[in-house]
Coordinates of C-alpha atoms in Angstrom, one line a residue:
Chain B
X1 CA 97.9 104.2 99.3
X2 CA 99.0 107.6 99.3
X3 CA 99.6 110.2 96.4
X4 CA 101.5 113.1 96.9
X5 CA 101.9 115.5 94.1
X6 CA 104.2 118.6 94.5
X7 CA 104.6 121.9 92.7
X8 CA 106.8 123.3 91.4
X9 CA 109.3 121.4 90.5
X10 CA 112.1 124.2 90.0
X11 CA 111.7 127.5 92.0
X12 CA 114.2 130.5 91.5
X13 CA 113.2 133.5 93.7
X14 CA 115.3 137.0 94.7
X15 CA 116.8 137.2 98.1
X16 CA 114.3 138.8 100.3
X17 CA 111.5 137.8 98.3
X18 CA 108.9 134.9 99.4
X19 CA 108.7 131.4 98.2
X20 CA 105.6 129.1 97.8
X21 CA 105.6 125.3 97.2
X22 CA 102.2 123.5 96.8
X23 CA 101.3 119.9 97.6
X24 CA 98.2 117.9 97.1
X25 CA 97.5 114.7 98.8
X26 CA 94.6 111.9 97.6
X27 CA 94.0 110.2 101.3
X28 CA 91.6 111.6 103.1
X29 CA 92.6 109.8 106.4
X30 CA 96.4 111.2 105.9
X31 CA 96.5 113.6 109.5
X32 CA 100.5 114.6 109.1
X33 CA 102.1 116.9 106.8
X34 CA 105.8 117.2 107.3
X35 CA 108.1 119.3 105.2
X36 CA 111.4 118.4 104.5
X37 CA 114.7 120.2 103.5
X38 CA 117.2 118.2 101.9
X39 CA 120.7 119.7 101.0
X40 CA 122.7 117.4 98.0
X41 CA 124.2 114.2 99.6
X42 CA 122.6 114.7 103.4
X43 CA 119.6 113.6 104.9
X44 CA 116.4 115.3 104.9
X45 CA 115.6 117.7 107.9
X46 CA 112.2 118.5 109.3
X47 CA 111.8 122.1 108.8
X48 CA 107.8 121.8 110.1
X49 CA 104.9 120.2 110.1
X50 CA 101.4 120.1 110.6
X51 CA 98.7 117.6 111.5
X52 CA 95.1 117.4 110.5
X53 CA 93.4 119.3 113.2
X54 CA 95.2 122.6 112.8
X55 CA 95.0 125.0 109.8
X56 CA 97.9 126.9 110.2
X57 CA 101.5 126.4 111.7
X58 CA 104.2 129.5 111.4
X59 CA 107.6 129.1 112.7
X60 CA 109.7 132.4 112.0
X61 CA 110.1 132.7 108.0
X62 CA 108.1 129.2 107.5
X63 CA 104.7 128.7 107.7
X64 CA 102.7 125.9 106.7
X65 CA 98.8 126.1 105.6
X66 CA 96.4 123.0 105.5
X67 CA 93.0 123.0 103.7
X68 CA 91.6 119.6 104.4
X69 CA 88.6 119.7 102.3
X70 CA 90.6 119.9 99.7
X71 CA 93.2 118.2 100.5
X72 CA 96.2 120.7 99.7
X73 CA 99.2 122.4 101.9
X74 CA 101.4 125.1 101.0
X75 CA 105.0 125.6 102.5
X76 CA 105.3 129.7 102.5
X77 CA 108.9 131.0 103.2
X78 CA 109.4 134.5 103.3
X79 CA 112.6 136.9 103.5
X80 CA 114.0 134.1 101.9
X81 CA 118.0 134.1 102.0
X82 CA 121.1 132.1 100.5
X83 CA 121.3 129.5 102.7
X84 CA 117.4 128.2 101.8
X85 CA 118.4 127.1 98.8
X86 CA 117.8 123.4 98.7
X87 CA 115.6 120.7 97.6
X88 CA 112.2 120.8 99.6
X89 CA 109.6 117.5 100.1
X90 CA 106.8 117.6 101.2
X91 CA 105.2 114.8 103.0
X92 CA 101.7 113.1 104.0
X93 CA 101.1 110.1 106.6
X94 CA 98.3 108.2 108.5
X95 CA 98.4 106.6 111.4
X96 CA 100.4 103.9 109.9
X97 CA 103.2 106.4 110.2
X98 CA 104.4 105.8 106.3
X99 CA 105.3 109.0 104.6
X100 CA 104.4 109.1 101.0
X101 CA 106.9 112.3 99.8
X102 CA 106.0 114.6 97.2
X103 CA 108.9 114.9 93.9
X104 CA 110.2 117.8 95.6
X105 CA 111.2 121.4 94.6
X106 CA 114.5 123.1 94.0
X107 CA 115.1 126.3 95.2
X108 CA 117.0 128.6 93.8
X109 CA 117.7 131.8 95.9
X110 CA 119.4 134.8 94.0
X111 CA 121.6 136.9 95.7
Chain Y
X1 CA 117.2 115.4 119.0
X2 CA 117.5 111.9 118.6
X3 CA 120.1 110.5 116.9
X4 CA 120.3 107.9 113.8
X5 CA 123.0 106.3 112.4
X6 CA 124.0 104.3 109.3
X7 CA 126.8 102.4 108.6
X8 CA 128.4 102.6 105.9
X9 CA 128.3 106.0 104.8
X10 CA 129.2 105.1 101.4
X11 CA 130.0 101.7 99.9
X12 CA 131.2 100.5 96.4
X13 CA 130.8 96.6 95.5
X14 CA 130.9 94.8 92.5
X15 CA 127.9 93.7 90.9
X16 CA 126.4 90.1 92.1
X17 CA 128.0 90.8 95.9
X18 CA 126.2 91.8 98.8
X19 CA 126.0 94.5 101.1
X20 CA 124.5 94.8 104.4
X21 CA 123.8 98.4 105.5
X22 CA 123.0 98.9 109.2
X23 CA 120.5 101.4 110.8
X24 CA 120.4 102.4 114.4
X25 CA 118.7 104.3 117.2
X26 CA 121.5 105.4 119.3
X27 CA 119.7 106.8 122.3
X28 CA 115.9 106.0 122.2
X29 CA 113.9 102.4 121.1
X30 CA 112.1 102.5 117.4
X31 CA 109.8 99.7 117.3
X32 CA 109.3 100.9 113.9
X33 CA 112.2 101.4 111.0
X34 CA 111.3 102.6 107.7
X35 CA 114.1 102.2 104.5
X36 CA 113.9 104.7 101.5
X37 CA 115.6 104.6 98.1
X38 CA 116.5 108.0 96.7
X39 CA 117.6 108.1 93.2
X40 CA 119.6 111.0 91.7
X41 CA 117.7 114.0 91.7
X42 CA 114.4 112.5 92.6
X43 CA 112.5 111.8 95.6
X44 CA 112.4 109.8 98.7
X45 CA 110.8 105.8 97.9
X46 CA 109.5 103.7 100.8
X47 CA 110.7 100.4 100.1
X48 CA 109.9 98.7 103.5
X49 CA 108.7 98.8 106.9
X50 CA 110.6 97.0 109.6
X51 CA 109.4 96.0 113.1
X52 CA 111.2 94.7 115.8
X53 CA 110.9 91.0 115.9
X54 CA 108.6 90.8 112.9
X55 CA 108.8 90.3 109.5
X56 CA 109.2 93.6 107.4
X57 CA 106.1 94.4 105.2
X58 CA 107.6 95.5 101.5
X59 CA 105.9 98.3 99.2
X60 CA 104.9 97.2 95.8
X61 CA 107.1 96.2 93.4
X62 CA 109.7 95.8 96.0
X63 CA 111.5 92.3 95.8
X64 CA 111.4 91.1 99.2
X65 CA 114.4 88.7 98.1
X66 CA 116.4 90.9 96.8
X67 CA 116.1 93.4 100.1
X68 CA 116.4 91.7 103.3
X69 CA 115.2 93.4 106.3
X70 CA 115.8 92.6 109.6
X71 CA 114.8 94.2 112.8
X72 CA 116.7 92.4 115.4
X73 CA 116.4 95.0 118.3
X74 CA 115.0 97.9 119.1
X75 CA 117.9 99.8 118.2
X76 CA 118.8 97.9 115.1
X77 CA 117.6 97.6 111.7
X78 CA 119.6 96.2 108.9
X79 CA 118.9 96.0 105.4
X80 CA 121.1 93.5 102.6
X81 CA 120.9 94.6 99.0
X82 CA 121.4 91.0 97.8
X83 CA 123.4 90.1 94.3
X84 CA 123.7 94.1 93.7
X85 CA 123.2 95.3 90.0
X86 CA 124.1 98.6 88.9
X87 CA 120.8 99.6 88.9
X88 CA 121.0 99.0 93.0
X89 CA 123.1 102.0 93.2
X90 CA 121.3 104.7 94.7
X91 CA 121.0 106.5 98.1
X92 CA 119.8 104.7 100.9
X93 CA 118.5 106.2 104.0
X94 CA 116.2 104.8 107.1
X95 CA 113.9 106.5 109.3
X96 CA 113.3 105.8 113.2
X97 CA 109.9 106.3 114.6
X98 CA 109.7 107.0 118.2
X99 CA 106.1 108.8 117.8
X100 CA 104.3 110.0 114.7
X101 CA 106.1 113.7 115.1
X102 CA 109.2 112.1 116.3
X103 CA 111.0 110.3 113.6
X104 CA 114.7 110.8 112.3
X105 CA 116.3 109.9 109.9
X106 CA 119.5 108.5 109.3
X107 CA 122.3 110.0 107.6
X108 CA 122.0 107.8 104.2
X109 CA 124.3 105.1 102.5
X110 CA 125.4 105.9 99.0
X111 CA 126.0 102.6 97.5
X112 CA 127.6 102.2 94.1
X113 CA 127.6 98.8 92.2
X114 CA 130.5 98.9 89.3

């Protein structure tokens, strides 16, 4: 099955700086790569996603890049704000719609 | 966006009892629902895939006789934790799929087994 690795496990950034989280996947058949933000005790919220036919996608302060050859994808958050503090998960899926999640990154934005 | 609900949101039960968790898609039909378990400070682990009208497909290491899944209709899937033990205490989350890019998580159910 798919194996998704995520780094770093924790990330502390100064407000206004950028945050980058990286993930790798093992199954070359995976074609859908979403990113989720999860606050304590709540459901994961989809913040951005990318498909394998696209190399980069941006939505305001959030961007995701995908390198299919290297099988890795990254989340970039610019101009971080305290409300960006949360746990972020990457995931990968093929046509079976099953999502395999990374271990998560706890992001802390220091005011 | 679409809404997925779970009931109950939290439950405390005694060891040895069974607990049923419901997952409903409120405004769309979900032919497939997924059940995840999340232990504190850990990632979401897929337990099983639930398809309407057929038997659930369980991930490796998940006991099908302990975690009973029934997907009786296009809007309802249930997960029953049978003979619960303290190690089953976890956050259980369902995900309903409309299309690959339209998938919605339920709010989760916090199970505590004493």
